[in-house]
GROMACS .gro file of C-alpha atoms in nm:
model
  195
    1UNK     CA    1  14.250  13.808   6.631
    2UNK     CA    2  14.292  13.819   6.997
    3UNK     CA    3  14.621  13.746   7.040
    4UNK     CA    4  14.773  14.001   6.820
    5UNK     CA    5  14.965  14.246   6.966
    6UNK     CA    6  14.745  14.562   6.828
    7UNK     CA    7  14.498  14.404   7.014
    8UNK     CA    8  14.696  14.349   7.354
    9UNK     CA    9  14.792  14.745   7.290
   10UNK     CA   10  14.437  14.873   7.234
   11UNK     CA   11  14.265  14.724   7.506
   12UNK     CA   12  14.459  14.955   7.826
   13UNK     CA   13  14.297  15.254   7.685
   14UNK     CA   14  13.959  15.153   7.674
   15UNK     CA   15  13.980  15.025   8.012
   16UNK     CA   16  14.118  15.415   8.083
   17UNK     CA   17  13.806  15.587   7.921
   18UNK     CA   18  13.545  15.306   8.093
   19UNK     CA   19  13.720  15.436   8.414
   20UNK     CA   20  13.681  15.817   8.367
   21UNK     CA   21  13.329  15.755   8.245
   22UNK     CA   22  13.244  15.575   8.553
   23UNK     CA   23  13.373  15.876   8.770
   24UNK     CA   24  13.135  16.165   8.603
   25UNK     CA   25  12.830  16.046   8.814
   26UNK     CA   26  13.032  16.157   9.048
   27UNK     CA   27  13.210  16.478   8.940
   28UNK     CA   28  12.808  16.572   8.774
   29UNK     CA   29  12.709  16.550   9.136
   30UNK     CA   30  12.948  16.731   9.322
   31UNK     CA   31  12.950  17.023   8.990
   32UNK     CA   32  12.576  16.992   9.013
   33UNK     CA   33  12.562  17.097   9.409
   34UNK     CA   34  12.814  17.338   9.361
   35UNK     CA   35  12.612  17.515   9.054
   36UNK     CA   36  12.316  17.490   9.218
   37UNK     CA   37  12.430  17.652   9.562
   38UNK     CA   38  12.588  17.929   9.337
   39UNK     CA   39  12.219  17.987   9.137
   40UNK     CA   40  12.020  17.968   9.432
   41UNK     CA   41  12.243  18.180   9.673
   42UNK     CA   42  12.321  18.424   9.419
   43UNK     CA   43  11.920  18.424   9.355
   44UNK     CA   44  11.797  18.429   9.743
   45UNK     CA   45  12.052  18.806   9.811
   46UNK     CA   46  11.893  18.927   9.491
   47UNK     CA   47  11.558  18.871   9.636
   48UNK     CA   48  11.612  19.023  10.018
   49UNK     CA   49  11.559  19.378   9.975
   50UNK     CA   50  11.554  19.428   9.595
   51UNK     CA   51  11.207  19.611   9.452
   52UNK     CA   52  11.024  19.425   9.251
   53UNK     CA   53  11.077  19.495   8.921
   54UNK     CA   54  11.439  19.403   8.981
   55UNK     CA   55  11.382  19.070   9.110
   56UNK     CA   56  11.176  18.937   8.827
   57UNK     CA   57  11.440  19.076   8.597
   58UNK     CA   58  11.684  18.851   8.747
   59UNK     CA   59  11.379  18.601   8.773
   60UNK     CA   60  11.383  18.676   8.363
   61UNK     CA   61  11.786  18.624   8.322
   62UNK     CA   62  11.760  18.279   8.545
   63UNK     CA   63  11.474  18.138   8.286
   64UNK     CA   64  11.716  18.261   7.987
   65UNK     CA   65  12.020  18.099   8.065
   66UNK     CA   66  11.806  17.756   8.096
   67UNK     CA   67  11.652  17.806   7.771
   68UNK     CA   68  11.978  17.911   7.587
   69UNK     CA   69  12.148  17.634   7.738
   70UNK     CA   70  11.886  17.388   7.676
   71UNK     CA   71  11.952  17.482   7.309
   72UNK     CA   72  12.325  17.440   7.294
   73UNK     CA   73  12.271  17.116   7.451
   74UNK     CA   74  12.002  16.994   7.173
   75UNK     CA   75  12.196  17.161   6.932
   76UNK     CA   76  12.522  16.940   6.950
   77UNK     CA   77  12.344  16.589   6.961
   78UNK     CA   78  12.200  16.653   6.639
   79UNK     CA   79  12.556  16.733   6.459
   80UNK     CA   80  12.774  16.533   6.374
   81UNK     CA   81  13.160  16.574   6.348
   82UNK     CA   82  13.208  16.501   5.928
   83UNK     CA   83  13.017  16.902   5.922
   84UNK     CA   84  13.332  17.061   6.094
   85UNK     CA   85  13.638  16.851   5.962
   86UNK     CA   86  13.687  16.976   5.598
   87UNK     CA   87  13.611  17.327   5.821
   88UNK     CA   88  13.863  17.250   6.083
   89UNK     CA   89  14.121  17.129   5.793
   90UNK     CA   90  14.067  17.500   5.635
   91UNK     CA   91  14.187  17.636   5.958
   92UNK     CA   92  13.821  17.805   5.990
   93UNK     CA   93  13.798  17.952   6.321
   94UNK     CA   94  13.594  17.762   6.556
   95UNK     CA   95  13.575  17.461   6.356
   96UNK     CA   96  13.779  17.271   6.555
   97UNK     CA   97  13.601  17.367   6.895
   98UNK     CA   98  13.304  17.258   6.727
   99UNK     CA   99  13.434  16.950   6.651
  100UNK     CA  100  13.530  16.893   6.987
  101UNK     CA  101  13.193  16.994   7.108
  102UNK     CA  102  13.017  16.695   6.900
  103UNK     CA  103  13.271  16.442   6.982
  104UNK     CA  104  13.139  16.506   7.324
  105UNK     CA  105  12.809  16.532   7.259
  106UNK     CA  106  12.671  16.310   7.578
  107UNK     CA  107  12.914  16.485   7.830
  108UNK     CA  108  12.815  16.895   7.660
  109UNK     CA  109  12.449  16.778   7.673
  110UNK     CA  110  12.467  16.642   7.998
  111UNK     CA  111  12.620  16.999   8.139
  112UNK     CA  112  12.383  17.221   7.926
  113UNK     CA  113  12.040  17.020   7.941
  114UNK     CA  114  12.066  16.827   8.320
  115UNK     CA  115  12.315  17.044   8.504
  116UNK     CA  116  12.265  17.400   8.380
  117UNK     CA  117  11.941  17.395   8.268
  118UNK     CA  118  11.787  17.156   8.509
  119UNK     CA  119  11.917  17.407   8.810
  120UNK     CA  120  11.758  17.706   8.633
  121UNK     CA  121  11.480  17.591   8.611
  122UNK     CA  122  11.441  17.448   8.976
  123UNK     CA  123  11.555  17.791   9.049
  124UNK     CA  124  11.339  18.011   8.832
  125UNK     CA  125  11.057  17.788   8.979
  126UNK     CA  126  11.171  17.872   9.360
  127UNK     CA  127  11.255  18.242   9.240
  128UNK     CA  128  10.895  18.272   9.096
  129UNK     CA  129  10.718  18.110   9.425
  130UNK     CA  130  10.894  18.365   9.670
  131UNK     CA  131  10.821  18.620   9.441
  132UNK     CA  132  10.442  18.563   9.433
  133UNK     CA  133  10.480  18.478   9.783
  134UNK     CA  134  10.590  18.791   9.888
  135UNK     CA  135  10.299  18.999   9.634
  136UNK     CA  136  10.057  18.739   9.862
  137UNK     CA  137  10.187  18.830  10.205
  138UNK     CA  138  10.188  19.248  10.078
  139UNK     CA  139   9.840  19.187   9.876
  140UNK     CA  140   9.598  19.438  10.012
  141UNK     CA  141   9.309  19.405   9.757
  142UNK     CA  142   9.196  19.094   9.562
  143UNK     CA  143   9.366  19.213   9.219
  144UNK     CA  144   9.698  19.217   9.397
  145UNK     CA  145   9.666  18.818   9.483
  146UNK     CA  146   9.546  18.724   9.156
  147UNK     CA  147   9.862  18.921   9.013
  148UNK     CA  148  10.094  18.688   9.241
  149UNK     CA  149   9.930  18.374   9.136
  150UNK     CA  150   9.981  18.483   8.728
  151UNK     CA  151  10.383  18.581   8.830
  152UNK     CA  152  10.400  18.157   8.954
  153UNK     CA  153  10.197  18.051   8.637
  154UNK     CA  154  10.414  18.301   8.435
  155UNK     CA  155  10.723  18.139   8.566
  156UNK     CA  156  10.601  17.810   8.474
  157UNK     CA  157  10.483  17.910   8.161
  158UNK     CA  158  10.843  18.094   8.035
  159UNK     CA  159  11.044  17.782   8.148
  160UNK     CA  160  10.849  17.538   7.975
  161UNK     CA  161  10.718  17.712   7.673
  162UNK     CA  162  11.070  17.888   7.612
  163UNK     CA  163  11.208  17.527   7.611
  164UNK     CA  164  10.999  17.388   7.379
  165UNK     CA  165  11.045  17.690   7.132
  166UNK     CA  166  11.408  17.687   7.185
  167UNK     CA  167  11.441  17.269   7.152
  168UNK     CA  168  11.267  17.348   6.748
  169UNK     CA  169  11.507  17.651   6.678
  170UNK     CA  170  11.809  17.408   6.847
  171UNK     CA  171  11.647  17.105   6.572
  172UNK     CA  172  11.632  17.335   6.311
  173UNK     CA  173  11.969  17.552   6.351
  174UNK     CA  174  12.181  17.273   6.532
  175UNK     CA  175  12.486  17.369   6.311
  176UNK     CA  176  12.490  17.721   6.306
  177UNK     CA  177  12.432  17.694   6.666
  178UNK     CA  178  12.729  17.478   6.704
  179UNK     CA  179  12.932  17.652   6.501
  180UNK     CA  180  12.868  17.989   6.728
  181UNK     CA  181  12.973  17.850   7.051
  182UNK     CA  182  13.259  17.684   6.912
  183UNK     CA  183  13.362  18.032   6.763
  184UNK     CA  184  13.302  18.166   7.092
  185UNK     CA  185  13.537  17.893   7.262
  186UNK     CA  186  13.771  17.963   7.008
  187UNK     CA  187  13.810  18.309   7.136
  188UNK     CA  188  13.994  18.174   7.428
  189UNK     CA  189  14.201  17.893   7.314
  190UNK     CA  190  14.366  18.185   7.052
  191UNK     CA  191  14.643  18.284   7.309
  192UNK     CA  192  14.930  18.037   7.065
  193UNK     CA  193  15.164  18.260   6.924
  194UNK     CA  194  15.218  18.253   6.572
  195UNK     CA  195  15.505  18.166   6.407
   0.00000   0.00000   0.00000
């Protein structure tokens, strides 16, 4: 039925969405630099003339903010949008940002798990090298070395460990984890006023 008119009607939209899809490489690489320029400037300052305790605590929030959005990412491809319409239909807060959320499942991952969580972890990685390169460089016994060379492993360890524990718990809890961000969206788009 090619020659009906629904057909004729459909097909300019579709040609709209191919062409916004074939822009994000390009908007993911441009949001990507600017992300990671943000990270890793915000982390180098932190690191000049901070003690050390306070640079592996921001070392500590850089690895977190992978992992947690690692999970989010996860957590909406396993969902799928039939949970959150008889929710949304209620009028159940956060329902319908959840819904949204899984109806862009590729784009959301793409953010959390490559953009987000791909830069954190570069940067946690980078963080955790100048860190143990500057306990080298001050090392003045043997114990002091060895300590750098577990803050790198440790670093390495976090990233990939807390991933892999946080990819189960995103498996496991992918709707209430959904659910939770989309309440916490909904906190913003609640600025209608009522009637």
């Amino acid at each position: 039925m090619k020659g009906t008119g629904v057909c004729v009607e459909g097909d300019p939209p579709k040609r709209n969405k191919k062409k916004k899809k074939d822009f994000w490489p390009v908007k993911v690489f441009f949001l990507t630099f600017l992300l990671a320029f943000v990270f890793s400037l915000f982390a180098e300052t932190t690191l000049l003339g901070v003690s050390l305790p306070v640079a592996l605590l921001v070392l500590m929030i850089i690895i977190l903010i992978g992992i947690l959005f690692d999970v989010v990412g996860i957590a909406v491809t396993f969902q799928d949008v039939s949970a959150y319409t008889a929710m949304a239909s209620k009028k159940i807060q956060g329902a319908r940002q959840a819904m949204r959320l899984v109806q862009s499942a590729d784009t959301v991952s793409n953010i959390c798990n490559d953009m987000v969580g791909d830069i954190c972890g570069i940067i946690s990685g980078a963080m955790g090298a100048a860190i143990a390169a500057r306990l080298v460089i001050d090392a003045a016994t043997t114990e002091e070395f060895w300590i750098a060379i577990l803050v790198s492993a440790l670093t390495a360890a976090l990233t990939v460990g807390g991933k892999a524990l946080g990819k189960r718990y995103a498996m496991r809890y992918s709707r209430q984890i959904v659910f939770f961000v989309g309440k916490f969206f909904s906190i913003f788009a609640r600025k209608q006023p009522h009637k």
